[in-house]
Amino acid sequence: MELIIFLVFSFLIHGALGNGEIVCEDLSVGKCAYSVAFSGKRCTLETYESSEGTTGYQCKTSEVVVAINGIANWIESDECISACGANRDSVGISSDSLLESSFTSKLCSQQCYQKCPNIVDLYYNLALGEGVYLPAFCKGKNLNGRREMSQIQSSGAALAPASDGYGRQLTEGPAASTGYSGEYGRQLSEGPAASPAITFDDMEAAAPW
């Protein structure tokens, strides 16, 4: 009975698409950003120009694979979107938000960092692409709320170890568990494991709390 209640609660949190396999191209514009297809690849909101010359939006499958094992077939919850300061209208996958202090303050908060592994994984890897190690950045930001990503990049503090590719694992670690107790983001149904870049356990272990 407890398992049934848990599954129903999980479904309601996402308000999502049932237990079918998520295909990014089938998602509505309002559900696209921060979603993950059954394949483990991230969905991305893209613009297109119609034959009439007007600009529209469509959901496409990116080549970015979620780093944390178990996050697939996933519609991000409204709670995590709000807690992390994310925006469902975001076009493409970009690190630009990391330059906004108001966004990184929410991203580094306990409500986001410890409860929303899907969003944290995305920006963890985007930060790596900018040469910044997100846990160290968040630790510094919590100590100094005015600390900016650009300041870290220019000073050399919290720089990430050298990496030979996007989303590569820094160190070997145990597989992350998807049984996040009391967390907002939940998986809709079982899907194939994504290729790990770093586990949520690793990120939590490095968190500044």
Coordinates of C-alpha atoms in Angstrom, one line a residue:
M1 CA 0.0 0.0 0.0
E2 CA 2.8 2.4 0.9
L3 CA 4.5 1.7 -2.5
I4 CA 1.2 2.5 -4.3
I5 CA 0.8 5.8 -2.4
F6 CA 4.4 6.7 -3.2
L7 CA 4.0 6.0 -6.9
V8 CA 0.7 8.0 -7.1
F9 CA 2.3 10.9 -5.3
S10 CA 5.3 10.8 -7.6
F11 CA 3.0 10.9 -10.6
L12 CA 1.1 13.8 -9.3
I13 CA 4.2 15.8 -8.6
H14 CA 5.1 15.7 -12.2
G15 CA 1.6 15.9 -13.6
A16 CA 3.1 14.2 -16.5
L17 CA 2.6 11.9 -19.4
G18 CA 1.6 8.6 -17.8
N19 CA 4.1 5.8 -17.9
G20 CA 4.9 5.9 -21.6
E21 CA 8.3 6.5 -23.0
I22 CA 9.1 10.2 -23.3
V23 CA 10.1 11.4 -26.8
C24 CA 11.2 15.0 -26.8
E25 CA 9.6 15.8 -30.1
D26 CA 6.2 14.8 -28.7
L27 CA 6.5 17.2 -25.7
S28 CA 4.6 20.5 -25.5
V29 CA 6.7 23.7 -25.5
G30 CA 5.8 24.2 -21.8
K31 CA 7.2 20.8 -20.8
C32 CA 10.3 20.6 -22.9
A33 CA 13.1 22.4 -21.1
Y34 CA 14.8 20.3 -18.4
S35 CA 13.0 17.2 -19.5
V36 CA 14.9 14.0 -20.2
A37 CA 13.8 11.5 -22.9
F38 CA 13.6 7.7 -22.3
S39 CA 16.9 7.4 -24.0
G40 CA 18.6 9.5 -21.3
K41 CA 19.2 12.5 -23.7
R42 CA 18.1 15.9 -22.7
C43 CA 15.3 17.7 -24.4
T44 CA 15.9 21.2 -25.6
L45 CA 13.5 24.0 -26.7
E46 CA 14.5 25.3 -30.1
T47 CA 13.2 28.1 -32.4
Y48 CA 12.2 27.6 -36.0
E49 CA 10.9 29.9 -38.8
S50 CA 7.6 28.9 -40.4
S51 CA 6.8 29.2 -44.1
E52 CA 4.9 32.3 -43.3
G53 CA 8.0 33.9 -41.8
T54 CA 6.9 33.7 -38.2
T55 CA 9.1 32.3 -35.4
G56 CA 7.8 29.3 -33.4
Y57 CA 9.2 26.9 -30.8
Q58 CA 9.6 23.1 -30.9
C59 CA 11.0 20.5 -28.6
K60 CA 14.0 18.6 -29.9
T61 CA 16.3 15.8 -28.7
S62 CA 19.8 17.1 -27.9
E63 CA 23.0 15.0 -27.9
V64 CA 23.5 15.8 -24.2
V65 CA 23.2 12.7 -22.1
V66 CA 22.2 13.0 -18.4
A67 CA 25.2 12.2 -16.3
I68 CA 23.5 10.7 -13.3
N69 CA 22.4 7.1 -13.5
G70 CA 18.6 6.6 -13.3
I71 CA 17.5 10.0 -14.5
A72 CA 15.6 9.2 -17.7
N73 CA 12.0 9.5 -18.9
W74 CA 11.8 12.6 -16.7
I75 CA 9.6 15.7 -16.6
E76 CA 11.0 18.2 -14.2
S77 CA 8.7 19.2 -11.4
D78 CA 7.4 22.8 -11.0
E79 CA 8.8 22.7 -7.4
C80 CA 12.3 22.2 -8.8
I81 CA 11.9 24.7 -11.5
S82 CA 11.0 27.3 -8.9
A83 CA 13.6 26.2 -6.2
C84 CA 16.4 26.3 -8.7
G85 CA 15.4 29.5 -10.4
A86 CA 15.1 27.8 -13.7
N87 CA 12.9 28.9 -16.6
R88 CA 10.8 26.5 -18.8
D89 CA 11.0 29.1 -21.6
S90 CA 14.8 28.7 -21.9
V91 CA 15.8 28.1 -25.5
G92 CA 18.7 25.7 -26.1
I93 CA 21.2 24.5 -23.5
S94 CA 23.5 27.3 -22.3
S95 CA 25.7 28.2 -19.4
D96 CA 24.6 31.9 -19.7
S97 CA 22.4 31.6 -16.6
L98 CA 25.5 30.8 -14.5
L99 CA 26.5 34.4 -15.0
E100 CA 23.4 35.7 -13.2
S101 CA 23.8 36.0 -9.5
S102 CA 20.1 35.6 -8.8
F103 CA 20.1 32.3 -10.6
T104 CA 23.2 30.8 -9.0
S105 CA 22.0 31.8 -5.5
K106 CA 19.0 29.6 -6.1
L107 CA 21.0 26.8 -7.8
C108 CA 23.4 26.7 -4.8
S109 CA 20.6 26.7 -2.3
Q110 CA 19.9 23.5 -0.3
Q111 CA 16.3 23.4 -1.7
C112 CA 17.7 23.0 -5.2
Y113 CA 21.2 21.4 -4.8
Q114 CA 20.0 18.7 -2.4
K115 CA 16.6 18.0 -3.9
C116 CA 16.8 18.5 -7.7
P117 CA 19.5 16.3 -9.1
N118 CA 18.4 16.6 -12.7
I119 CA 18.9 20.4 -12.8
V120 CA 22.0 20.3 -10.7
D121 CA 23.5 17.7 -13.0
L122 CA 22.9 19.9 -16.0
Y123 CA 24.5 23.0 -14.6
Y124 CA 27.3 21.0 -13.0
N125 CA 28.4 19.9 -16.4
L126 CA 27.8 23.3 -18.0
A127 CA 30.0 24.9 -15.3
L128 CA 32.7 22.3 -16.0
G129 CA 32.5 23.4 -19.6
E130 CA 33.4 26.9 -18.4
G131 CA 36.2 25.5 -16.3
V132 CA 34.4 25.9 -12.9
Y133 CA 33.7 23.2 -10.3
L134 CA 30.2 23.8 -9.2
P135 CA 30.4 22.5 -5.6
A136 CA 33.4 24.7 -4.9
F137 CA 31.7 27.7 -6.5
C138 CA 28.6 27.1 -4.4
K139 CA 30.7 26.9 -1.3
G140 CA 32.3 30.2 -2.0
K141 CA 29.0 31.8 -2.9
N142 CA 27.5 30.7 0.4
L143 CA 30.4 32.3 2.2
N144 CA 30.3 35.4 0.0
G145 CA 26.9 36.0 -1.5
R146 CA 28.3 38.5 -4.0
R147 CA 30.6 36.1 -5.6
E148 CA 30.1 35.8 -9.3
M149 CA 31.0 33.1 -11.8
S150 CA 33.0 35.6 -13.8
Q151 CA 35.0 36.5 -10.7
I152 CA 35.9 32.9 -10.1
Q153 CA 36.9 32.4 -13.8
S154 CA 39.2 35.4 -13.7
S155 CA 40.8 34.6 -10.3
G156 CA 41.3 30.9 -11.0
A157 CA 39.5 29.9 -7.8
A158 CA 37.3 26.8 -7.9
L159 CA 38.4 25.9 -11.4
A160 CA 37.6 22.4 -12.5
P161 CA 40.2 19.7 -13.0
A162 CA 41.3 19.3 -16.6
S163 CA 38.7 17.4 -18.7
D164 CA 38.9 16.0 -22.2
G165 CA 35.2 16.3 -23.0
Y166 CA 31.8 17.6 -21.9
G167 CA 30.3 15.8 -18.9
R168 CA 33.3 13.6 -18.2
Q169 CA 33.5 12.0 -14.8
L170 CA 36.0 13.6 -12.5
T171 CA 36.5 10.6 -10.2
E172 CA 35.1 7.2 -9.9
G173 CA 32.2 6.9 -7.5
P174 CA 29.3 4.6 -6.5
A175 CA 26.2 4.6 -8.7
A176 CA 23.7 7.2 -7.5
S177 CA 20.5 6.0 -6.1
T178 CA 17.3 7.5 -7.5
G179 CA 15.2 6.9 -4.4
Y180 CA 15.5 10.5 -3.3
S181 CA 13.6 10.8 -0.1
G182 CA 11.5 13.9 0.2
E183 CA 12.9 15.4 -3.0
Y184 CA 10.9 17.2 -5.7
G185 CA 12.2 15.7 -8.9
R186 CA 11.0 12.2 -9.7
Q187 CA 11.4 9.8 -12.6
L188 CA 8.2 8.8 -14.4
S189 CA 9.1 5.3 -15.2
E190 CA 12.1 3.0 -15.5
G191 CA 14.4 3.8 -18.4
P192 CA 17.9 2.8 -19.6
A193 CA 20.7 4.1 -17.4
A194 CA 22.4 7.2 -18.8
S195 CA 26.2 7.2 -19.1
P196 CA 27.5 8.6 -15.8
A197 CA 29.7 11.7 -15.8
I198 CA 29.4 12.1 -12.0
T199 CA 27.0 10.7 -9.5
F200 CA 24.6 12.7 -7.3
D201 CA 26.4 11.1 -4.3
D202 CA 29.6 12.7 -5.5
M203 CA 27.9 16.1 -5.8
E204 CA 26.2 15.8 -2.4
A205 CA 29.5 14.8 -0.8
A206 CA 31.1 18.0 -2.1
A207 CA 28.2 20.2 -1.2
P208 CA 29.0 23.1 1.1
W209 CA 26.4 22.2 3.8

